[in-house]
Amino acid sequence: MKNYNTLLFENKDGIGILKINRPDALNALNAEVLTELSEIFDEIATDGDVKAVILTGEGRAFVAGADIAAMSKLSVIDGRAFMIKGQAVMQKIETIEKPVIAAVNGFALGGGCELAMACDIRFASEKAKFGQPEVGLGIIPGFGGTQRLPRLVGKGMAKLLIFGAEIIGAEEAKSIGLVEKVFPPEDLLAEAEKFAALVVSKAPIAVSAAKAAINNGLNTDLPTGVNFEAEALVAPFGSADRIEGMTAFLEKRAAAFTSK
Ligand code: COA
């Protein structure tokens, strides 16, 4: 991986620990962070040594939103371009063919909540806070929040959170389906790593096919979705990992998968 100004990256046994590193601004997403996130996910996509990613924040925030100081100076045209840039980053994370787990260590507000929602799974610290405060700033969520939040928590709950701009804690976020698991702050990263290690012990080609089937299916109706599933099954079914996985089961031994 090349060096980044606003990101820290460490490969721990095939699990990429990616930290947004602008703690003085609570990791707010400015154009530089968005560009660097886009670049590092391109690197991760083609790096066979990184099998899963844990995305977290340095310091007391996950990400406290898009950078308000930067946005306050933008024209309408530039503001729209900034949102499209952010949307593209979220889309890249959502569609990368590797599992991405958000380890939400603190504030996940606005663009931070949207970033967490673009990840496959959200683990949160008991101290994490979630919300979409944009209407209080005179705008709306612009990095996909109006679309991903209702898909995760339902239409009414998404409107409750977006219209009221209220900030909620981790347990409440879990109760509405915005977060999958909550841990004491000191255990968050270790638990995320433990789960990532479990996932990377499975057939990578199968995990990425499952990711694509779930994501593509949720964008469409059920009959089209099950067609996606059938198509997504073809690559793993034709893979060496399928032969290894099924043979290992029949031989009562652990499978050793080789796909990237
Ligand atoms: N954009 C730019 N800078 C931000 C930021 C953001 N979204 N969120 C926090 N910061 C900066 C603050 O301006 C402050 O910088 P300073 O030290 O130079 O003054 C620094 O991060 C620390 O934040 P501060 O507000 O002092 O911390 P706090 O603990 O009192 O409050 C929050 C924390 C998260 C409640 C508060 O920072 C906040 O409301 N942030 C904005 C959240 C938001 O509306 N996000 C959506 C944007 S679309």
PDB file of C-alpha atoms and ligand atoms in Angstrom:
ATOM      1  CA  MET A   1       0.000   0.000   0.000  1.00  0.00           C
ATOM      2  CA  LYS A   2       1.238   3.488  -0.737  1.00  0.00           C
ATOM      3  CA  ASN A   3       1.364   6.150   1.978  1.00  0.00           C
ATOM      4  CA  TYR A   4      -1.755   8.168   2.664  1.00  0.00           C
ATOM      5  CA  ASN A   5      -2.059  11.500   4.495  1.00  0.00           C
ATOM      6  CA  THR A   6      -5.430  10.821   6.066  1.00  0.00           C
ATOM      7  CA  LEU A   7      -5.503   7.036   6.356  1.00  0.00           C
ATOM      8  CA  LEU A   8      -3.628   4.386   8.311  1.00  0.00           C
ATOM      9  CA  PHE A   9      -3.483   0.828   7.014  1.00  0.00           C
ATOM     10  CA  GLU A  10      -2.160  -2.367   8.499  1.00  0.00           C
ATOM     11  CA  ASN A  11      -2.436  -5.893   7.115  1.00  0.00           C
ATOM     12  CA  LYS A  12      -2.950  -8.287  10.038  1.00  0.00           C
ATOM     13  CA  ASP A  13      -2.883 -11.857   8.736  1.00  0.00           C
ATOM     14  CA  GLY A  14      -4.912 -11.018   5.640  1.00  0.00           C
ATOM     15  CA  ILE A  15      -7.276  -8.605   7.411  1.00  0.00           C
ATOM     16  CA  GLY A  16      -6.772  -4.986   6.442  1.00  0.00           C
ATOM     17  CA  ILE A  17      -7.275  -2.612   9.364  1.00  0.00           C
ATOM     18  CA  LEU A  18      -8.079   0.727   7.743  1.00  0.00           C
ATOM     19  CA  LYS A  19      -8.303   3.805   9.998  1.00  0.00           C
ATOM     20  CA  ILE A  20      -9.454   7.235   8.992  1.00  0.00           C
ATOM     21  CA  ASN A  21      -6.834   9.458  10.564  1.00  0.00           C
ATOM     22  CA  ARG A  22      -7.970  13.093  10.932  1.00  0.00           C
ATOM     23  CA  PRO A  23      -8.711  12.975  14.651  1.00  0.00           C
ATOM     24  CA  ASP A  24      -8.444  16.763  15.140  1.00  0.00           C
ATOM     25  CA  ALA A  25     -11.498  17.152  12.890  1.00  0.00           C
ATOM     26  CA  LEU A  26     -13.157  13.998  14.282  1.00  0.00           C
ATOM     27  CA  ASN A  27     -12.223  12.296  10.977  1.00  0.00           C
ATOM     28  CA  ALA A  28     -14.575  14.524   8.969  1.00  0.00           C
ATOM     29  CA  LEU A  29     -14.667  13.590   5.293  1.00  0.00           C
ATOM     30  CA  ASN A  30     -13.122  16.288   3.125  1.00  0.00           C
ATOM     31  CA  ALA A  31     -12.180  15.875  -0.539  1.00  0.00           C
ATOM     32  CA  GLU A  32      -8.733  14.517   0.382  1.00  0.00           C
ATOM     33  CA  VAL A  33     -10.127  11.767   2.625  1.00  0.00           C
ATOM     34  CA  LEU A  34     -12.665  10.800  -0.052  1.00  0.00           C
ATOM     35  CA  THR A  35      -9.964  10.666  -2.745  1.00  0.00           C
ATOM     36  CA  GLU A  36      -7.691   8.598  -0.533  1.00  0.00           C
ATOM     37  CA  LEU A  37     -10.484   6.212   0.447  1.00  0.00           C
ATOM     38  CA  SER A  38     -11.256   5.703  -3.219  1.00  0.00           C
ATOM     39  CA  GLU A  39      -7.588   5.033  -4.000  1.00  0.00           C
ATOM     40  CA  ILE A  40      -6.979   2.654  -1.115  1.00  0.00           C
ATOM     41  CA  PHE A  41     -10.078   0.601  -1.918  1.00  0.00           C
ATOM     42  CA  ASP A  42      -8.761   0.295  -5.500  1.00  0.00           C
ATOM     43  CA  GLU A  43      -5.497  -1.010  -4.049  1.00  0.00           C
ATOM     44  CA  ILE A  44      -7.323  -3.375  -1.688  1.00  0.00           C
ATOM     45  CA  ALA A  45      -9.493  -4.697  -4.528  1.00  0.00           C
ATOM     46  CA  THR A  46      -6.462  -6.003  -6.396  1.00  0.00           C
ATOM     47  CA  ASP A  47      -4.315  -7.024  -3.415  1.00  0.00           C
ATOM     48  CA  GLY A  48      -4.667 -10.782  -2.950  1.00  0.00           C
ATOM     49  CA  ASP A  49      -3.083 -10.522   0.501  1.00  0.00           C
ATOM     50  CA  VAL A  50      -6.040  -8.520   1.845  1.00  0.00           C
ATOM     51  CA  LYS A  51      -9.047 -10.800   2.232  1.00  0.00           C
ATOM     52  CA  ALA A  52     -11.284  -8.613   4.398  1.00  0.00           C
ATOM     53  CA  VAL A  53     -11.304  -5.028   5.633  1.00  0.00           C
ATOM     54  CA  ILE A  54     -12.136  -3.496   8.999  1.00  0.00           C
ATOM     55  CA  LEU A  55     -12.891   0.207   8.672  1.00  0.00           C
ATOM     56  CA  THR A  56     -12.588   2.322  11.808  1.00  0.00           C
ATOM     57  CA  GLY A  57     -11.596   5.780  13.015  1.00  0.00           C
ATOM     58  CA  GLU A  58      -8.553   7.099  14.861  1.00  0.00           C
ATOM     59  CA  GLY A  59      -9.326   8.857  18.143  1.00  0.00           C
ATOM     60  CA  ARG A  60     -12.774   9.421  19.639  1.00  0.00           C
ATOM     61  CA  ALA A  61     -14.797   9.455  16.398  1.00  0.00           C
ATOM     62  CA  PHE A  62     -15.520   7.011  13.613  1.00  0.00           C
ATOM     63  CA  VAL A  63     -16.372   9.879  11.262  1.00  0.00           C
ATOM     64  CA  ALA A  64     -18.291  12.983  12.449  1.00  0.00           C
ATOM     65  CA  GLY A  65     -19.622  13.673   8.968  1.00  0.00           C
ATOM     66  CA  ALA A  66     -18.729  15.346   5.747  1.00  0.00           C
ATOM     67  CA  ASP A  67     -16.416  18.295   6.429  1.00  0.00           C
ATOM     68  CA  ILE A  68     -18.745  21.186   7.236  1.00  0.00           C
ATOM     69  CA  ALA A  69     -15.987  23.818   7.000  1.00  0.00           C
ATOM     70  CA  ALA A  70     -15.134  22.637   3.483  1.00  0.00           C
ATOM     71  CA  MET A  71     -18.788  22.336   2.418  1.00  0.00           C
ATOM     72  CA  SER A  72     -19.631  25.822   3.706  1.00  0.00           C
ATOM     73  CA  LYS A  73     -17.475  27.316   0.928  1.00  0.00           C
ATOM     74  CA  LEU A  74     -18.864  25.298  -1.980  1.00  0.00           C
ATOM     75  CA  SER A  75     -21.063  26.607  -4.778  1.00  0.00           C
ATOM     76  CA  VAL A  76     -24.168  24.618  -5.727  1.00  0.00           C
ATOM     77  CA  ILE A  77     -22.314  23.010  -8.628  1.00  0.00           C
ATOM     78  CA  ASP A  78     -19.294  22.146  -6.491  1.00  0.00           C
ATOM     79  CA  GLY A  79     -21.536  20.939  -3.669  1.00  0.00           C
ATOM     80  CA  ARG A  80     -23.275  18.536  -6.031  1.00  0.00           C
ATOM     81  CA  ALA A  81     -19.904  17.320  -7.335  1.00  0.00           C
ATOM     82  CA  PHE A  82     -18.701  16.765  -3.750  1.00  0.00           C
ATOM     83  CA  MET A  83     -21.782  14.658  -2.990  1.00  0.00           C
ATOM     84  CA  ILE A  84     -21.309  12.612  -6.161  1.00  0.00           C
ATOM     85  CA  LYS A  85     -17.669  12.046  -5.198  1.00  0.00           C
ATOM     86  CA  GLY A  86     -18.802  10.827  -1.765  1.00  0.00           C
ATOM     87  CA  GLN A  87     -21.520   8.642  -3.279  1.00  0.00           C
ATOM     88  CA  ALA A  88     -18.963   7.009  -5.581  1.00  0.00           C
ATOM     89  CA  VAL A  89     -16.725   6.141  -2.624  1.00  0.00           C
ATOM     90  CA  MET A  90     -19.655   4.569  -0.760  1.00  0.00           C
ATOM     91  CA  GLN A  91     -20.592   2.634  -3.893  1.00  0.00           C
ATOM     92  CA  LYS A  92     -17.005   1.393  -4.263  1.00  0.00           C
ATOM     93  CA  ILE A  93     -16.971   0.105  -0.692  1.00  0.00           C
ATOM     94  CA  GLU A  94     -20.386  -1.502  -1.089  1.00  0.00           C
ATOM     95  CA  THR A  95     -19.439  -3.314  -4.277  1.00  0.00           C
ATOM     96  CA  ILE A  96     -15.819  -4.321  -3.592  1.00  0.00           C
ATOM     97  CA  GLU A  97     -15.595  -8.115  -3.864  1.00  0.00           C
ATOM     98  CA  LYS A  98     -14.335  -8.490  -0.294  1.00  0.00           C
ATOM     99  CA  PRO A  99     -16.122  -8.213   3.047  1.00  0.00           C
ATOM    100  CA  VAL A 100     -15.895  -4.810   4.730  1.00  0.00           C
ATOM    101  CA  ILE A 101     -16.768  -4.512   8.414  1.00  0.00           C
ATOM    102  CA  ALA A 102     -17.289  -1.124  10.038  1.00  0.00           C
ATOM    103  CA  ALA A 103     -15.947  -0.981  13.586  1.00  0.00           C
ATOM    104  CA  VAL A 104     -17.727   2.153  14.759  1.00  0.00           C
ATOM    105  CA  ASN A 105     -15.661   3.449  17.661  1.00  0.00           C
ATOM    106  CA  GLY A 106     -17.383   6.798  18.253  1.00  0.00           C
ATOM    107  CA  PHE A 107     -19.387   9.414  16.361  1.00  0.00           C
ATOM    108  CA  ALA A 108     -20.834   8.132  13.073  1.00  0.00           C
ATOM    109  CA  LEU A 109     -22.772  11.192  11.995  1.00  0.00           C
ATOM    110  CA  GLY A 110     -23.903  12.327   8.561  1.00  0.00           C
ATOM    111  CA  GLY A 111     -21.292  11.073   6.098  1.00  0.00           C
ATOM    112  CA  GLY A 112     -19.918   8.873   8.890  1.00  0.00           C
ATOM    113  CA  CYS A 113     -23.230   7.081   9.299  1.00  0.00           C
ATOM    114  CA  GLU A 114     -23.417   6.828   5.497  1.00  0.00           C
ATOM    115  CA  LEU A 115     -19.902   5.370   5.391  1.00  0.00           C
ATOM    116  CA  ALA A 116     -20.811   2.773   8.019  1.00  0.00           C
ATOM    117  CA  MET A 117     -23.945   1.896   6.041  1.00  0.00           C
ATOM    118  CA  ALA A 118     -21.903   1.307   2.885  1.00  0.00           C
ATOM    119  CA  CYS A 119     -19.957  -1.385   4.750  1.00  0.00           C
ATOM    120  CA  ASP A 120     -21.303  -4.937   4.798  1.00  0.00           C
ATOM    121  CA  ILE A 121     -21.661  -5.255   8.573  1.00  0.00           C
ATOM    122  CA  ARG A 122     -21.532  -2.764  11.435  1.00  0.00           C
ATOM    123  CA  PHE A 123     -20.004  -3.518  14.824  1.00  0.00           C
ATOM    124  CA  ALA A 124     -20.187  -0.650  17.315  1.00  0.00           C
ATOM    125  CA  SER A 125     -18.634   0.405  20.576  1.00  0.00           C
ATOM    126  CA  GLU A 126     -21.061   1.081  23.421  1.00  0.00           C
ATOM    127  CA  LYS A 127     -19.856   4.686  23.080  1.00  0.00           C
ATOM    128  CA  ALA A 128     -20.746   5.018  19.380  1.00  0.00           C
ATOM    129  CA  LYS A 129     -23.318   7.601  18.311  1.00  0.00           C
ATOM    130  CA  PHE A 130     -25.274   7.528  15.084  1.00  0.00           C
ATOM    131  CA  GLY A 131     -27.318  10.120  13.263  1.00  0.00           C
ATOM    132  CA  GLN A 132     -28.055  12.058  10.109  1.00  0.00           C
ATOM    133  CA  PRO A 133     -27.914  15.714  11.292  1.00  0.00           C
ATOM    134  CA  GLU A 134     -27.957  17.258   7.788  1.00  0.00           C
ATOM    135  CA  VAL A 135     -31.380  18.942   7.854  1.00  0.00           C
ATOM    136  CA  GLY A 136     -30.125  20.928  10.830  1.00  0.00           C
ATOM    137  CA  LEU A 137     -27.440  22.294   8.500  1.00  0.00           C
ATOM    138  CA  GLY A 138     -29.926  23.122   5.760  1.00  0.00           C
ATOM    139  CA  ILE A 139     -29.079  20.168   3.520  1.00  0.00           C
ATOM    140  CA  ILE A 140     -30.001  16.484   3.231  1.00  0.00           C
ATOM    141  CA  PRO A 141     -27.820  13.374   3.494  1.00  0.00           C
ATOM    142  CA  GLY A 142     -25.840  13.327   0.239  1.00  0.00           C
ATOM    143  CA  PHE A 143     -23.572  10.281   0.401  1.00  0.00           C
ATOM    144  CA  GLY A 144     -26.434   7.812  -0.081  1.00  0.00           C
ATOM    145  CA  GLY A 145     -28.064   8.205   3.339  1.00  0.00           C
ATOM    146  CA  THR A 146     -31.589   8.824   2.055  1.00  0.00           C
ATOM    147  CA  GLN A 147     -31.314   5.523   0.168  1.00  0.00           C
ATOM    148  CA  ARG A 148     -29.316   3.162   2.396  1.00  0.00           C
ATOM    149  CA  LEU A 149     -30.892   4.166   5.730  1.00  0.00           C
ATOM    150  CA  PRO A 150     -34.471   3.183   4.729  1.00  0.00           C
ATOM    151  CA  ARG A 151     -33.144  -0.048   3.227  1.00  0.00           C
ATOM    152  CA  LEU A 152     -31.575  -0.900   6.596  1.00  0.00           C
ATOM    153  CA  VAL A 153     -34.129   0.401   9.095  1.00  0.00           C
ATOM    154  CA  GLY A 154     -37.334   0.924   7.061  1.00  0.00           C
ATOM    155  CA  LYS A 155     -38.933   4.024   5.598  1.00  0.00           C
ATOM    156  CA  GLY A 156     -40.606   5.433   8.695  1.00  0.00           C
ATOM    157  CA  MET A 157     -37.580   4.968  10.956  1.00  0.00           C
ATOM    158  CA  ALA A 158     -35.311   6.536   8.336  1.00  0.00           C
ATOM    159  CA  LYS A 159     -37.602   9.562   8.145  1.00  0.00           C
ATOM    160  CA  LEU A 160     -37.706   9.752  11.931  1.00  0.00           C
ATOM    161  CA  LEU A 161     -33.911   9.908  12.054  1.00  0.00           C
ATOM    162  CA  ILE A 162     -33.416  12.192   9.050  1.00  0.00           C
ATOM    163  CA  PHE A 163     -36.275  14.670   9.717  1.00  0.00           C
ATOM    164  CA  GLY A 164     -35.530  14.951  13.445  1.00  0.00           C
ATOM    165  CA  ALA A 165     -31.733  14.910  13.003  1.00  0.00           C
ATOM    166  CA  GLU A 166     -31.490  13.222  16.398  1.00  0.00           C
ATOM    167  CA  ILE A 167     -28.388  11.390  17.539  1.00  0.00           C
ATOM    168  CA  ILE A 168     -28.891   7.887  18.918  1.00  0.00           C
ATOM    169  CA  GLY A 169     -26.680   5.540  20.911  1.00  0.00           C
ATOM    170  CA  ALA A 170     -25.303   2.170  19.881  1.00  0.00           C
ATOM    171  CA  GLU A 171     -27.938   0.026  21.615  1.00  0.00           C
ATOM    172  CA  GLU A 172     -30.771   1.962  19.975  1.00  0.00           C
ATOM    173  CA  ALA A 173     -28.969   1.714  16.644  1.00  0.00           C
ATOM    174  CA  LYS A 174     -28.813  -2.039  17.165  1.00  0.00           C
ATOM    175  CA  SER A 175     -32.486  -2.259  18.093  1.00  0.00           C
ATOM    176  CA  ILE A 176     -33.504  -0.669  14.763  1.00  0.00           C
ATOM    177  CA  GLY A 177     -31.106  -2.729  12.627  1.00  0.00           C
ATOM    178  CA  LEU A 178     -28.557  -0.022  11.912  1.00  0.00           C
ATOM    179  CA  VAL A 179     -25.905  -1.949  13.830  1.00  0.00           C
ATOM    180  CA  GLU A 180     -25.429  -5.706  14.062  1.00  0.00           C
ATOM    181  CA  LYS A 181     -23.415  -6.017  17.304  1.00  0.00           C
ATOM    182  CA  VAL A 182     -22.370  -3.790  20.193  1.00  0.00           C
ATOM    183  CA  PHE A 183     -19.253  -4.301  22.347  1.00  0.00           C
ATOM    184  CA  PRO A 184     -17.434  -2.527  25.178  1.00  0.00           C
ATOM    185  CA  PRO A 185     -15.046   0.012  23.579  1.00  0.00           C
ATOM    186  CA  GLU A 186     -11.940  -1.942  24.568  1.00  0.00           C
ATOM    187  CA  ASP A 187     -13.239  -5.113  22.860  1.00  0.00           C
ATOM    188  CA  LEU A 188     -14.505  -3.573  19.605  1.00  0.00           C
ATOM    189  CA  LEU A 189     -11.491  -4.029  17.373  1.00  0.00           C
ATOM    190  CA  ALA A 190     -10.634  -7.486  18.703  1.00  0.00           C
ATOM    191  CA  GLU A 191     -14.230  -8.636  18.131  1.00  0.00           C
ATOM    192  CA  ALA A 192     -14.215  -7.200  14.604  1.00  0.00           C
ATOM    193  CA  GLU A 193     -10.911  -8.969  13.923  1.00  0.00           C
ATOM    194  CA  LYS A 194     -12.279 -12.229  15.341  1.00  0.00           C
ATOM    195  CA  PHE A 195     -15.298 -12.063  13.058  1.00  0.00           C
ATOM    196  CA  ALA A 196     -13.183 -11.052  10.040  1.00  0.00           C
ATOM    197  CA  ALA A 197     -10.885 -14.027  10.728  1.00  0.00           C
ATOM    198  CA  LEU A 198     -13.923 -16.319  10.774  1.00  0.00           C
ATOM    199  CA  VAL A 199     -15.067 -14.921   7.407  1.00  0.00           C
ATOM    200  CA  VAL A 200     -11.651 -15.218   5.773  1.00  0.00           C
ATOM    201  CA  SER A 201     -11.440 -18.848   6.911  1.00  0.00           C
ATOM    202  CA  LYS A 202     -14.351 -19.554   4.508  1.00  0.00           C
ATOM    203  CA  ALA A 203     -14.082 -19.739   0.725  1.00  0.00           C
ATOM    204  CA  PRO A 204     -13.364 -16.146  -0.428  1.00  0.00           C
ATOM    205  CA  ILE A 205     -14.992 -16.734  -3.821  1.00  0.00           C
ATOM    206  CA  ALA A 206     -18.167 -17.844  -2.044  1.00  0.00           C
ATOM    207  CA  VAL A 207     -18.215 -14.923   0.403  1.00  0.00           C
ATOM    208  CA  SER A 208     -17.863 -12.373  -2.397  1.00  0.00           C
ATOM    209  CA  ALA A 209     -20.557 -14.138  -4.452  1.00  0.00           C
ATOM    210  CA  ALA A 210     -22.897 -14.040  -1.433  1.00  0.00           C
ATOM    211  CA  LYS A 211     -22.152 -10.319  -1.006  1.00  0.00           C
ATOM    212  CA  ALA A 212     -23.019  -9.609  -4.641  1.00  0.00           C
ATOM    213  CA  ALA A 213     -26.180 -11.747  -4.521  1.00  0.00           C
ATOM    214  CA  ILE A 214     -27.479 -10.000  -1.395  1.00  0.00           C
ATOM    215  CA  ASN A 215     -26.621  -6.488  -2.593  1.00  0.00           C
ATOM    216  CA  ASN A 216     -27.892  -6.929  -6.147  1.00  0.00           C
ATOM    217  CA  GLY A 217     -31.027  -8.713  -4.986  1.00  0.00           C
ATOM    218  CA  LEU A 218     -31.978  -5.915  -2.605  1.00  0.00           C
ATOM    219  CA  ASN A 219     -31.929  -3.493  -5.539  1.00  0.00           C
ATOM    220  CA  THR A 220     -34.633  -5.402  -7.359  1.00  0.00           C
ATOM    221  CA  ASP A 221     -37.764  -7.589  -7.058  1.00  0.00           C
ATOM    222  CA  LEU A 222     -37.669 -11.146  -5.671  1.00  0.00           C
ATOM    223  CA  PRO A 223     -37.834 -13.117  -8.968  1.00  0.00           C
ATOM    224  CA  THR A 224     -34.986 -11.019 -10.410  1.00  0.00           C
ATOM    225  CA  GLY A 225     -33.118 -11.366  -7.114  1.00  0.00           C
ATOM    226  CA  VAL A 226     -33.242 -15.157  -7.134  1.00  0.00           C
ATOM    227  CA  ASN A 227     -31.990 -15.059 -10.724  1.00  0.00           C
ATOM    228  CA  PHE A 228     -29.038 -12.999  -9.459  1.00  0.00           C
ATOM    229  CA  GLU A 229     -28.509 -15.661  -6.820  1.00  0.00           C
ATOM    230  CA  ALA A 230     -28.422 -18.457  -9.404  1.00  0.00           C
ATOM    231  CA  GLU A 231     -25.926 -16.510 -11.503  1.00  0.00           C
ATOM    232  CA  ALA A 232     -23.797 -15.608  -8.463  1.00  0.00           C
ATOM    233  CA  LEU A 233     -23.629 -19.295  -7.553  1.00  0.00           C
ATOM    234  CA  VAL A 234     -21.967 -20.291 -10.833  1.00  0.00           C
ATOM    235  CA  ALA A 235     -18.452 -18.984 -10.060  1.00  0.00           C
ATOM    236  CA  PRO A 236     -18.133 -20.639  -6.630  1.00  0.00           C
ATOM    237  CA  PHE A 237     -19.743 -23.841  -7.933  1.00  0.00           C
ATOM    238  CA  GLY A 238     -17.117 -24.053 -10.645  1.00  0.00           C
ATOM    239  CA  SER A 239     -14.250 -23.265  -8.315  1.00  0.00           C
ATOM    240  CA  ALA A 240     -11.492 -25.338  -6.753  1.00  0.00           C
ATOM    241  CA  ASP A 241     -12.810 -24.108  -3.405  1.00  0.00           C
ATOM    242  CA  ARG A 242     -16.104 -25.937  -3.979  1.00  0.00           C
ATOM    243  CA  ILE A 243     -14.235 -29.189  -4.639  1.00  0.00           C
ATOM    244  CA  GLU A 244     -12.004 -28.595  -1.606  1.00  0.00           C
ATOM    245  CA  GLY A 245     -14.892 -27.560   0.689  1.00  0.00           C
ATOM    246  CA  MET A 246     -17.090 -30.537  -0.158  1.00  0.00           C
ATOM    247  CA  THR A 247     -14.211 -33.039  -0.240  1.00  0.00           C
ATOM    248  CA  ALA A 248     -12.973 -31.795   3.142  1.00  0.00           C
ATOM    249  CA  PHE A 249     -16.460 -32.242   4.599  1.00  0.00           C
ATOM    250  CA  LEU A 250     -16.717 -35.793   3.277  1.00  0.00           C
ATOM    251  CA  GLU A 251     -13.204 -36.605   4.506  1.00  0.00           C
ATOM    252  CA  LYS A 252     -14.035 -35.074   7.931  1.00  0.00           C
ATOM    253  CA  ARG A 253     -11.157 -32.576   7.837  1.00  0.00           C
ATOM    254  CA  ALA A 254     -10.836 -28.784   7.760  1.00  0.00           C
ATOM    255  CA  ALA A 255     -10.966 -27.233   4.297  1.00  0.00           C
ATOM    256  CA  ALA A 256      -7.981 -25.280   2.974  1.00  0.00           C
ATOM    257  CA  PHE A 257      -9.340 -22.747   0.518  1.00  0.00           C
ATOM    258  CA  THR A 258      -7.132 -21.182  -2.140  1.00  0.00           C
ATOM    259  CA  SER A 259      -9.253 -18.630  -3.998  1.00  0.00           C
ATOM    260  CA  LYS A 260      -8.385 -14.938  -3.565  1.00  0.00           C
TER     261      LYS A 260
HETATM  262  N1  COA B   1     -16.813  18.835   9.736  1.00  0.00           N
HETATM  263  C1  COA B   1     -15.739  19.608  10.036  1.00  0.00           C
HETATM  264  N2  COA B   1     -15.202  19.658  11.262  1.00  0.00           N
HETATM  265  C2  COA B   1     -15.766  18.928  12.232  1.00  0.00           C
HETATM  266  C3  COA B   1     -16.893  18.113  11.995  1.00  0.00           C
HETATM  267  C4  COA B   1     -17.409  18.083  10.677  1.00  0.00           C
HETATM  268  N3  COA B   1     -18.457  17.308  10.353  1.00  0.00           N
HETATM  269  N4  COA B   1     -17.247  17.519  13.152  1.00  0.00           N
HETATM  270  C5  COA B   1     -16.368  17.937  14.070  1.00  0.00           C
HETATM  271  N5  COA B   1     -15.472  18.780  13.520  1.00  0.00           N
HETATM  272  C6  COA B   1     -14.363  19.477  14.182  1.00  0.00           C
HETATM  273  C7  COA B   1     -14.855  20.619  15.037  1.00  0.00           C
HETATM  274  O1  COA B   1     -15.089  21.775  14.247  1.00  0.00           O
HETATM  275  C8  COA B   1     -13.719  20.780  16.014  1.00  0.00           C
HETATM  276  O2  COA B   1     -12.678  21.476  15.378  1.00  0.00           O
HETATM  277  P1  COA B   1     -11.872  22.626  16.163  1.00  0.00           P
HETATM  278  O3  COA B   1     -11.212  21.907  17.292  1.00  0.00           O
HETATM  279  O4  COA B   1     -10.910  23.139  15.140  1.00  0.00           O
HETATM  280  O5  COA B   1     -12.895  23.617  16.614  1.00  0.00           O
HETATM  281  C9  COA B   1     -13.238  19.345  16.226  1.00  0.00           C
HETATM  282  O6  COA B   1     -13.746  18.599  15.107  1.00  0.00           O
HETATM  283  C10 COA B   1     -13.802  18.719  17.475  1.00  0.00           C
HETATM  284  O7  COA B   1     -15.210  18.847  17.467  1.00  0.00           O
HETATM  285  P2  COA B   1     -16.054  19.514  18.658  1.00  0.00           P
HETATM  286  O8  COA B   1     -17.353  19.991  18.088  1.00  0.00           O
HETATM  287  O9  COA B   1     -15.224  20.499  19.402  1.00  0.00           O
HETATM  288  O10 COA B   1     -16.277  18.231  19.590  1.00  0.00           O
HETATM  289  P3  COA B   1     -17.499  17.969  20.569  1.00  0.00           P
HETATM  290  O11 COA B   1     -17.155  16.743  21.343  1.00  0.00           O
HETATM  291  O12 COA B   1     -17.872  19.193  21.317  1.00  0.00           O
HETATM  292  O13 COA B   1     -18.748  17.613  19.611  1.00  0.00           O
HETATM  293  C11 COA B   1     -19.840  16.524  17.769  1.00  0.00           C
HETATM  294  C12 COA B   1     -18.710  16.465  18.816  1.00  0.00           C
HETATM  295  C13 COA B   1     -19.652  15.331  16.833  1.00  0.00           C
HETATM  296  C14 COA B   1     -21.201  16.421  18.454  1.00  0.00           C
HETATM  297  C15 COA B   1     -19.748  17.854  16.978  1.00  0.00           C
HETATM  298  O14 COA B   1     -18.399  18.008  16.524  1.00  0.00           O
HETATM  299  C16 COA B   1     -20.634  17.914  15.780  1.00  0.00           C
HETATM  300  O15 COA B   1     -21.846  18.142  15.936  1.00  0.00           O
HETATM  301  N6  COA B   1     -20.083  17.732  14.558  1.00  0.00           N
HETATM  302  C17 COA B   1     -20.829  17.860  13.341  1.00  0.00           C
HETATM  303  C18 COA B   1     -21.716  16.666  13.112  1.00  0.00           C
HETATM  304  C19 COA B   1     -22.518  16.826  11.838  1.00  0.00           C
HETATM  305  O16 COA B   1     -23.405  17.655  11.748  1.00  0.00           O
HETATM  306  N7  COA B   1     -22.207  16.003  10.845  1.00  0.00           N
HETATM  307  C20 COA B   1     -22.893  15.990   9.598  1.00  0.00           C
HETATM  308  C21 COA B   1     -22.203  16.811   8.588  1.00  0.00           C
HETATM  309  S1  COA B   1     -23.094  16.772   7.045  1.00  0.00           S
END
